[in-house]
mmCIF file of C-alpha atoms in Angstrom:
data_model
loop_
_atom_site.group_PDB
_atom_site.id
_atom_site.type_symbol
_atom_site.label_atom_id
_atom_site.label_comp_id
_atom_site.label_asym_id
_atom_site.label_seq_id
_atom_site.Cartn_x
_atom_site.Cartn_y
_atom_site.Cartn_z
ATOM 1 C CA MET F 1 86.206 162.020 76.878
ATOM 2 C CA GLN F 2 83.245 162.164 78.302
ATOM 3 C CA PHE F 3 83.503 158.269 79.643
ATOM 4 C CA THR F 4 86.807 158.539 81.199
ATOM 5 C CA GLU F 5 85.362 161.069 83.041
ATOM 6 C CA CYS F 6 82.069 159.423 84.318
ATOM 7 C CA VAL F 7 85.088 156.210 85.138
ATOM 8 C CA GLN F 8 87.310 158.213 87.505
ATOM 9 C CA GLN F 9 83.721 160.289 89.165
ATOM 10 C CA LEU F 10 83.187 156.554 90.116
ATOM 11 C CA GLN F 11 86.973 156.032 91.388
ATOM 12 C CA LEU F 12 86.941 151.935 89.616
ATOM 13 C CA LYS F 13 90.125 150.300 89.742
ATOM 14 C CA ASP F 14 89.978 149.648 86.024
ATOM 15 C CA LYS F 15 90.517 152.975 83.858
ATOM 16 C CA ARG F 16 90.021 151.643 80.628
ATOM 17 C CA LEU F 17 87.699 148.536 78.884
ATOM 18 C CA ILE F 18 89.570 145.816 76.634
ATOM 19 C CA ARG F 19 89.425 145.528 72.937
ATOM 20 C CA ASP F 20 87.840 141.656 71.903
ATOM 21 C CA CYS F 21 89.980 140.111 68.931
ATOM 22 C CA LYS F 22 87.976 137.676 66.934
ATOM 23 C CA THR F 23 90.242 135.093 66.517
ATOM 24 C CA ARG F 24 91.036 134.573 70.735
ATOM 25 C CA TRP F 25 87.588 133.301 72.614
ATOM 26 C CA ASN F 26 89.056 134.342 76.024
ATOM 27 C CA SER F 27 89.601 137.748 74.589
ATOM 28 C CA THR F 28 86.108 137.352 74.548
ATOM 29 C CA PHE F 29 85.634 136.334 78.085
ATOM 30 C CA GLU F 30 88.076 139.823 79.389
ATOM 31 C CA MET F 31 85.938 142.073 77.167
ATOM 32 C CA LEU F 32 82.767 141.010 78.941
ATOM 33 C CA SER F 33 83.881 140.267 82.426
ATOM 34 C CA CYS F 34 85.828 143.984 81.871
ATOM 35 C CA ALA F 35 82.743 145.929 80.470
ATOM 36 C CA LEU F 36 80.739 143.983 83.609
ATOM 37 C CA LYS F 37 82.770 146.316 85.768
ATOM 38 C CA PHE F 38 81.943 149.217 83.564
ATOM 39 C CA LYS F 39 78.060 148.812 83.965
ATOM 40 C CA GLU F 40 77.611 151.841 85.622
ATOM 41 C CA VAL F 41 79.397 153.686 83.063
ATOM 42 C CA PHE F 42 77.667 152.980 80.561
ATOM 43 C CA GLN F 43 74.413 154.129 82.155
ATOM 44 C CA MET F 44 75.760 157.537 82.857
ATOM 45 C CA PHE F 45 76.915 157.574 79.905
ATOM 46 C CA LYS F 46 73.910 157.488 78.809
ATOM 47 C CA GLU F 47 72.263 160.095 80.467
ATOM 48 C CA ARG F 48 75.164 162.745 79.673
ATOM 49 C CA ASP F 49 75.234 161.933 75.791
ATOM 50 C CA HIS F 50 71.673 161.757 74.435
ATOM 51 C CA PHE F 51 73.323 160.645 71.168
ATOM 52 C CA TYR F 52 75.075 157.672 72.460
ATOM 53 C CA GLY F 53 72.405 154.911 71.634
ATOM 54 C CA CYS F 54 74.664 151.666 71.985
ATOM 55 C CA CYS F 55 74.208 151.236 75.672
ATOM 56 C CA PRO F 56 73.615 147.970 76.521
ATOM 57 C CA GLN F 57 70.140 146.721 78.413
ATOM 58 C CA GLU F 58 69.959 144.647 81.736
ATOM 59 C CA GLU F 59 68.628 141.927 79.196
ATOM 60 C CA GLU F 60 72.418 141.910 78.109
ATOM 61 C CA TRP F 61 73.767 142.323 80.876
ATOM 62 C CA ASN F 62 72.190 139.229 82.213
ATOM 63 C CA LYS F 63 73.108 137.867 78.572
ATOM 64 C CA ALA F 64 76.828 139.057 79.237
ATOM 65 C CA GLN F 65 76.394 137.923 82.998
ATOM 66 C CA LYS F 66 75.823 134.001 82.557
ATOM 67 C CA ILE F 67 78.558 133.901 78.960
ATOM 68 C CA CYS F 68 81.080 135.339 81.751
ATOM 69 C CA SER F 69 80.334 132.392 84.231
ATOM 70 C CA LEU F 70 80.188 129.669 81.493
ATOM 71 C CA LEU F 71 83.260 130.711 79.522
ATOM 72 C CA GLU F 72 85.392 131.274 83.483
ATOM 73 C CA ALA F 73 85.639 127.560 83.406
ATOM 74 C CA PHE F 74 88.104 127.571 80.530
ATOM 75 C CA TRP F 75 89.461 130.540 80.938
ATOM 76 C CA THR F 76 90.952 129.429 84.833
ATOM 77 C CA ALA F 77 91.844 125.929 82.933
ATOM 78 C CA THR F 78 93.892 127.619 79.685
ATOM 79 C CA HIS F 79 95.618 130.127 82.265
ATOM 80 C CA ILE F 80 96.861 126.690 84.574
ATOM 81 C CA ILE F 81 97.218 124.576 81.766
ATOM 82 C CA SER F 82 99.305 126.920 79.818
ATOM 83 C CA GLY F 83 100.699 129.079 82.136
ATOM 84 C CA SER F 84 104.184 129.999 81.522
ATOM 85 C CA GLU F 85 105.539 128.040 84.710
ATOM 86 C CA TYR F 86 103.900 124.976 83.011
ATOM 87 C CA PRO F 87 102.422 123.238 86.131
ATOM 88 C CA THR F 88 102.536 119.383 86.651
ATOM 89 C CA SER F 89 99.592 116.922 84.796
ATOM 90 C CA ASN F 90 98.337 116.472 87.071
ATOM 91 C CA LEU F 91 95.809 119.469 87.575
ATOM 92 C CA PHE F 92 95.096 118.550 84.407
ATOM 93 C CA LEU F 93 92.011 116.208 85.723
ATOM 94 C CA GLN F 94 89.803 118.592 87.516
ATOM 95 C CA LYS F 95 89.735 121.168 85.451
ATOM 96 C CA VAL F 96 88.239 119.248 82.956
ATOM 97 C CA GLN F 97 86.030 117.856 84.838
ATOM 98 C CA LYS F 98 84.912 121.797 86.464
ATOM 99 C CA ILE F 99 84.472 122.512 82.722
ATOM 100 C CA LYS F 100 82.123 119.433 81.817
ATOM 101 C CA SER F 101 79.988 120.440 85.074
ATOM 102 C CA SER F 102 79.576 123.720 83.650
ATOM 103 C CA LEU F 103 78.792 122.695 80.807
ATOM 104 C CA ASP F 104 76.016 120.499 81.675
ATOM 105 C CA THR F 105 74.560 122.186 83.912
ATOM 106 C CA TYR F 106 74.412 125.590 81.409
ATOM 107 C CA ALA F 107 72.921 122.921 78.439
ATOM 108 C CA GLN F 108 69.922 122.299 80.786
ATOM 109 C CA HIS F 109 69.817 126.194 81.579
ATOM 110 C CA GLU F 110 66.224 127.645 80.847
ATOM 111 C CA ASP F 111 67.658 130.635 78.586
ATOM 112 C CA LEU F 112 67.272 129.570 74.714
ATOM 113 C CA PHE F 113 70.522 131.527 73.609
ATOM 114 C CA LEU F 114 72.798 129.760 76.475
ATOM 115 C CA LYS F 115 71.507 126.641 76.447
ATOM 116 C CA GLN F 116 72.043 126.256 72.523
ATOM 117 C CA LEU F 117 75.488 127.363 73.031
ATOM 118 C CA ALA F 118 76.491 125.086 75.574
ATOM 119 C CA ASN F 119 74.890 122.207 73.791
ATOM 120 C CA LYS F 120 77.100 122.918 70.830
ATOM 121 C CA MET F 121 80.298 123.219 73.116
ATOM 122 C CA LYS F 122 79.279 120.362 74.447
ATOM 123 C CA GLU F 123 78.968 118.246 71.862
ATOM 124 C CA LYS F 124 82.605 119.201 70.311
ATOM 125 C CA PHE F 125 83.492 118.093 74.399
ATOM 126 C CA ASP F 126 82.017 114.395 74.423
ATOM 127 C CA LYS F 127 83.546 113.960 71.033
ATOM 128 C CA TYR F 128 87.333 115.138 71.846
ATOM 129 C CA TRP F 129 86.869 113.167 75.537
ATOM 130 C CA GLY F 130 85.338 110.780 74.178
ATOM 131 C CA ASP F 131 88.053 108.188 74.580
ATOM 132 C CA CYS F 132 90.062 108.143 78.430
ATOM 133 C CA ASN F 133 93.226 110.502 78.482
ATOM 134 C CA LEU F 134 95.116 107.889 80.220
ATOM 135 C CA LEU F 135 97.659 110.586 80.716
ATOM 136 C CA MET F 136 95.809 112.608 83.355
ATOM 137 C CA ALA F 137 93.806 110.318 84.591
ATOM 138 C CA ILE F 138 97.440 108.541 85.955
ATOM 139 C CA ALA F 139 98.975 111.829 86.588
ATOM 140 C CA ALA F 140 95.888 112.744 89.573
ATOM 141 C CA VAL F 141 95.912 109.442 90.683
ATOM 142 C CA LEU F 142 99.916 110.116 91.611
ATOM 143 C CA ASP F 143 99.052 113.387 92.831
ATOM 144 C CA PRO F 144 98.879 112.258 96.978
ATOM 145 C CA THR F 145 95.932 114.659 97.791
ATOM 146 C CA LYS F 146 93.776 113.159 94.825
ATOM 147 C CA LYS F 147 95.259 109.285 94.403
ATOM 148 C CA MET F 148 93.053 106.495 92.794
ATOM 149 C CA LEU F 149 89.318 109.000 94.360
ATOM 150 C CA ALA F 150 89.765 111.234 91.965
ATOM 151 C CA VAL F 151 89.137 108.853 89.206
ATOM 152 C CA GLU F 152 87.055 107.561 90.431
ATOM 153 C CA PHE F 153 85.122 110.941 91.785
ATOM 154 C CA CYS F 154 85.486 112.535 88.232
ATOM 155 C CA PHE F 155 84.607 109.717 85.978
ATOM 156 C CA PRO F 156 81.046 109.138 86.558
ATOM 157 C CA LYS F 157 80.611 113.188 85.503
ATOM 158 C CA LEU F 158 82.934 112.789 82.110
ATOM 159 C CA TYR F 159 81.755 109.204 80.777
ATOM 160 C CA SER F 160 78.847 107.650 80.880
ATOM 161 C CA GLU F 161 77.820 105.045 82.710
ATOM 162 C CA ILE F 162 78.603 102.014 80.353
ATOM 163 C CA ASP F 163 81.979 103.240 80.210
ATOM 164 C CA VAL F 164 83.081 104.641 83.751
ATOM 165 C CA SER F 165 83.792 100.974 85.009
ATOM 166 C CA LYS F 166 85.588 100.299 81.546
ATOM 167 C CA HIS F 167 87.714 103.236 81.847
ATOM 168 C CA ILE F 168 88.989 103.399 85.938
ATOM 169 C CA SER F 169 89.764 99.364 84.827
ATOM 170 C CA LYS F 170 91.881 100.964 82.352
ATOM 171 C CA VAL F 171 93.718 103.122 84.570
ATOM 172 C CA LYS F 172 94.319 100.406 87.120
ATOM 173 C CA GLU F 173 95.433 98.230 84.765
ATOM 174 C CA ILE F 174 98.146 100.650 83.006
ATOM 175 C CA ILE F 175 99.401 101.884 86.592
ATOM 176 C CA ASN F 176 100.206 98.783 87.063
ATOM 177 C CA SER F 177 101.877 98.174 83.906
ATOM 178 C CA PHE F 178 103.693 100.849 84.751
ATOM 179 C CA TYR F 179 104.842 100.064 87.792
ATOM 180 C CA GLU F 180 105.527 96.295 86.897
ATOM 181 C CA LYS F 181 107.956 97.881 84.344
ATOM 182 C CA TYR F 182 109.857 99.805 86.451
ATOM 183 C CA VAL F 183 110.751 97.329 88.968
ATOM 184 C CA ALA F 184 112.117 95.220 86.090
ATOM 185 C CA GLU F 185 114.291 98.320 85.076
ATOM 186 C CA GLU F 186 115.620 98.702 89.176
ATOM 187 C CA THR F 187 115.899 94.989 89.446
ATOM 188 C CA ASN F 188 118.482 94.235 85.722
ATOM 189 C CA LYS F 189 120.074 97.555 86.659
ATOM 190 C CA GLY F 190 120.729 95.829 89.766
ATOM 191 C CA ALA F 191 121.716 92.747 89.102
ATOM 192 C CA PRO F 192 125.419 91.588 89.872
ATOM 193 C CA HIS F 193 127.349 91.257 86.073
ATOM 194 C CA PRO F 194 129.727 88.476 85.614
ATOM 195 C CA SER F 195 133.182 89.637 86.856
ATOM 196 C CA GLU F 196 136.056 89.155 85.231
ATOM 197 C CA SER F 197 138.690 86.523 85.054
ATOM 198 C CA GLU F 198 140.197 86.692 88.650
ATOM 199 C CA SER F 199 143.833 87.044 88.962
ATOM 200 C CA PHE F 200 145.811 84.412 91.151
ATOM 201 C CA GLY F 201 147.768 85.651 93.891
ATOM 202 C CA SER F 202 146.770 87.203 97.356
ATOM 203 C CA SER F 203 143.405 88.911 96.101
ATOM 204 C CA SER F 204 141.640 85.070 95.796
ATOM 205 C CA VAL F 205 143.470 84.046 98.850
ATOM 206 C CA LYS F 206 141.918 87.378 100.738
ATOM 207 C CA THR F 207 138.717 86.311 99.015
ATOM 208 C CA ASN F 208 138.301 82.775 100.343
ATOM 209 C CA GLN F 209 139.292 84.305 103.967
ATOM 210 C CA GLN F 210 136.377 86.280 103.690
ATOM 211 C CA SER F 211 133.831 83.880 102.401
ATOM 212 C CA SER F 212 134.933 81.578 105.164
ATOM 213 C CA VAL F 213 134.037 84.079 107.654
ATOM 214 C CA TYR F 214 130.544 85.236 106.761
ATOM 215 C CA SER F 215 129.681 81.705 105.946
ATOM 216 C CA TRP F 216 126.983 81.109 107.899
ATOM 217 C CA ASP F 217 124.358 78.213 106.292
ATOM 218 C CA ASP F 218 122.461 77.350 109.360
ATOM 219 C CA PHE F 219 121.494 81.584 109.550
ATOM 220 C CA ASP F 220 121.214 81.667 106.297
ATOM 221 C CA ASP F 221 118.370 78.668 105.474
ATOM 222 C CA TYR F 222 116.242 80.066 108.001
ATOM 223 C CA CYS F 223 116.309 83.618 106.696
ATOM 224 C CA ALA F 224 115.240 81.870 103.309
ATOM 225 C CA LYS F 225 112.743 79.944 104.972
ATOM 226 C CA VAL F 226 111.723 83.775 106.771
ATOM 227 C CA GLU F 227 111.953 85.870 103.998
ATOM 228 C CA THR F 228 109.704 84.074 101.306
ATOM 229 C CA SER F 229 107.022 83.137 103.965
ATOM 230 C CA GLU F 230 106.315 87.160 104.923
ATOM 231 C CA THR F 231 104.691 88.882 101.810
ATOM 232 C CA LYS F 232 106.032 92.508 101.345
ATOM 233 C CA ARG F 233 103.462 94.731 99.659
ATOM 234 C CA SER F 234 105.173 96.708 96.611
ATOM 235 C CA GLU F 235 105.245 100.841 97.056
ATOM 236 C CA LEU F 236 102.148 100.801 94.453
ATOM 237 C CA VAL F 237 99.725 98.981 96.755
ATOM 238 C CA ASP F 238 101.039 101.064 100.012
ATOM 239 C CA TYR F 239 100.838 104.359 98.651
ATOM 240 C CA LEU F 240 97.354 103.512 97.305
ATOM 241 C CA GLU F 241 95.997 102.058 100.581
ATOM 242 C CA LYS F 242 97.313 104.957 102.546
ATOM 243 C CA GLY F 243 94.947 107.606 103.012
ATOM 244 C CA ARG F 244 95.602 111.179 100.025
ATOM 245 C CA LEU F 245 96.882 113.947 102.351
ATOM 246 C CA LYS F 246 93.744 116.589 103.339
ATOM 247 C CA LYS F 247 93.765 120.196 102.682
ATOM 248 C CA ASN F 248 94.747 121.135 106.806
ATOM 249 C CA GLU F 249 97.911 119.157 105.859
ATOM 250 C CA ILE F 250 99.229 120.530 103.409
ATOM 251 C CA PRO F 251 100.931 123.970 102.717
ATOM 252 C CA LYS F 252 98.718 126.705 101.267
ATOM 253 C CA ILE F 253 101.215 126.072 97.763
ATOM 254 C CA PHE F 254 101.600 122.861 97.707
ATOM 255 C CA SER F 255 104.244 120.829 95.125
ATOM 256 C CA CYS F 256 103.574 117.562 93.668
ATOM 257 C CA LEU F 257 106.777 117.373 92.404
ATOM 258 C CA GLU F 258 108.100 118.076 95.577
ATOM 259 C CA TRP F 259 106.483 115.964 98.019
ATOM 260 C CA TRP F 260 107.243 113.192 95.726
ATOM 261 C CA LYS F 261 111.320 114.593 96.295
ATOM 262 C CA MET F 262 110.902 113.909 100.056
ATOM 263 C CA ASN F 263 109.505 110.850 99.534
ATOM 264 C CA ARG F 264 111.736 109.504 97.723
ATOM 265 C CA MET F 265 113.323 106.934 100.034
ATOM 266 C CA GLN F 266 109.992 105.918 100.687
ATOM 267 C CA TYR F 267 109.083 105.213 97.326
ATOM 268 C CA PRO F 268 112.078 104.866 95.223
ATOM 269 C CA ILE F 269 110.538 103.453 92.478
ATOM 270 C CA LEU F 270 107.145 104.992 92.705
ATOM 271 C CA SER F 271 108.575 108.903 92.580
ATOM 272 C CA LYS F 272 110.848 107.557 89.427
ATOM 273 C CA ILE F 273 107.277 106.840 87.723
ATOM 274 C CA ALA F 274 106.140 110.618 89.525
ATOM 275 C CA ALA F 275 108.990 112.394 87.735
ATOM 276 C CA ASP F 276 108.235 111.149 84.433
ATOM 277 C CA ILE F 277 104.563 111.091 84.003
ATOM 278 C CA LEU F 278 103.699 114.683 86.039
ATOM 279 C CA ALA F 279 106.585 116.167 83.690
ATOM 280 C CA ILE F 280 104.791 115.655 80.672
ATOM 281 C CA PRO F 281 102.779 118.809 79.309
ATOM 282 C CA VAL F 282 99.200 118.380 79.225
ATOM 283 C CA SER F 283 99.061 120.770 76.159
ATOM 284 C CA SER F 284 101.643 121.838 73.469
ATOM 285 C CA MET F 285 103.010 125.409 73.467
ATOM 286 C CA ALA F 286 101.409 127.888 70.198
ATOM 287 C CA SER F 287 103.871 127.668 67.176
ATOM 288 C CA GLU F 288 103.661 131.364 66.892
ATOM 289 C CA ALA F 289 105.381 130.946 71.225
ATOM 290 C CA THR F 290 107.584 128.816 70.510
ATOM 291 C CA PHE F 291 108.963 130.874 67.112
ATOM 292 C CA SER F 292 109.096 134.146 69.260
ATOM 293 C CA VAL F 293 111.227 132.799 71.853
ATOM 294 C CA GLY F 294 113.025 130.968 68.868
ATOM 295 C CA THR F 295 113.807 135.244 67.690
ATOM 296 C CA ARG F 296 114.998 136.119 71.238
ATOM 297 C CA VAL F 297 117.713 133.203 71.000
ATOM 298 C CA ILE F 298 118.125 132.848 67.458
ATOM 299 C CA ASP F 299 118.794 136.054 65.870
ATOM 300 C CA SER F 300 121.407 137.260 63.426
ATOM 301 C CA TYR F 301 124.503 137.247 66.154
ATOM 302 C CA ARG F 302 123.884 133.775 66.908
ATOM 303 C CA SER F 303 122.466 131.932 64.139
ATOM 304 C CA SER F 304 125.026 129.312 64.393
ATOM 305 C CA LEU F 305 124.288 127.999 67.456
ATOM 306 C CA SER F 306 123.970 123.906 67.937
ATOM 307 C CA PRO F 307 120.527 122.821 68.939
ATOM 308 C CA ASP F 308 122.324 121.778 71.970
ATOM 309 C CA THR F 309 123.344 125.033 72.696
ATOM 310 C CA VAL F 310 120.594 126.741 72.279
ATOM 311 C CA GLN F 311 118.361 124.287 74.770
ATOM 312 C CA ALA F 312 120.694 124.846 77.318
ATOM 313 C CA LEU F 313 120.681 128.586 76.815
ATOM 314 C CA LEU F 314 116.846 128.137 76.505
ATOM 315 C CA CYS F 315 116.767 125.172 80.145
ATOM 316 C CA GLY F 316 119.911 127.958 81.938
ATOM 317 C CA GLY F 317 117.704 131.529 81.408
ATOM 318 C CA ASP F 318 114.681 129.794 82.832
ATOM 319 C CA TRP F 319 116.244 128.568 85.573
ATOM 320 C CA LEU F 320 117.679 131.945 86.381
ATOM 321 C CA ARG F 321 114.614 133.497 86.303
ATOM 322 C CA LYS F 322 112.637 130.336 88.716
ATOM 323 C CA ILE F 323 115.821 130.491 91.235
ATOM 324 C CA HIS F 324 115.576 134.485 91.641
ATOM 325 C CA GLY F 325 111.984 134.921 91.010
ATOM 326 C CA LEU F 326 111.523 137.112 88.015
ATOM 327 C CA LYS F 327 108.564 136.896 85.840
ATOM 328 C CA LYS F 328 108.709 137.667 81.660
ATOM 329 C CA LYS F 329 110.252 140.588 80.777
ATOM 330 C CA THR F 330 108.055 144.042 79.724
ATOM 331 C CA LYS F 331 108.925 145.871 76.460
ATOM 332 C CA LYS F 332 111.693 147.652 78.384
ATOM 333 C CA GLU F 333 113.176 145.307 80.506
ATOM 334 C CA LYS F 334 115.768 143.293 79.696
ATOM 335 C CA THR F 335 115.010 139.708 81.653
ATOM 336 C CA TYR F 336 117.969 137.732 83.012
ATOM 337 C CA GLN F 337 117.583 135.233 79.978
ATOM 338 C CA GLU F 338 118.924 137.723 77.530
ATOM 339 C CA ILE F 339 121.757 138.848 80.597
ATOM 340 C CA PHE F 340 122.748 135.409 80.904
ATOM 341 C CA LEU F 341 123.026 134.891 76.885
ATOM 342 C CA GLN F 342 125.016 137.920 76.670
ATOM 343 C CA VAL F 343 127.412 136.339 79.025
ATOM 344 C CA SER F 344 127.504 133.187 78.089
ATOM 345 C CA THR F 345 128.421 133.961 74.329
ATOM 346 C CA SER F 346 130.793 136.887 75.010
#
């Protein structure tokens, strides 16, 4: 009661503390960052209640501040990568690089506790990210605000000097391989198929007349020489050689997929590669979340729905939420997804 009175007297925006969950490290960050806002409340409460002997000392507050600054990069990356809107994979590389830079900084910290903590975390990080993650690298290259410069900027901070050039060359090799594969598919798709046996009659005569009208042997020979002599740059070379988009050239809310959609006429093949690569999730959803979503859809009244129908219902609900700007429901509210399910199954 006295603690609440102290909060009200200091007129803090946050009204209560957050309890820690031992099995979730991000809750530790939320608990400490929230407690730091109540620093004055703890001191005031100690002055009013003489039996209160757990008030943190100044050294402990400083340690909590340092731990929060270390964990903040992880917390931010977790919310972006595992967000409910499922952001595109081009955002992953910069977040991993920021985490690595934070760990490298704290691994040289003068505070022994933080130094030991950061070194243990850095050891696990380097072990996990020892090999080049091609998904996050290629996705960053396909971001028009980053391109190949993002890889050349981040890789020296992520990997040792020996492996940097090897990983960068690997990324370039894979991108070129992807592009050649998509070009081959488009070429095969556009190749003329052998026509069926033509019937005799007026249609064949009409075809012969058209061929004679459009035949211009001298012009065709000239075009063949000119077209073969002119070297046309590929979409990939054109995209990479053009400068990246600067901050002042893009809106505050920038969508990489929307940019590729708007430029698909200029880059028809690269836009398909971007749509396939950027749509790959950078992390798998937690199994608990998957089962909780399934419980809301496949309940006792809809247990006979086929997998295709369930997938359609889930996608429909997500699309409706996105179109109408709705967020996930609270306990007392119904989401648009549930309304959609009720209408579709009624």
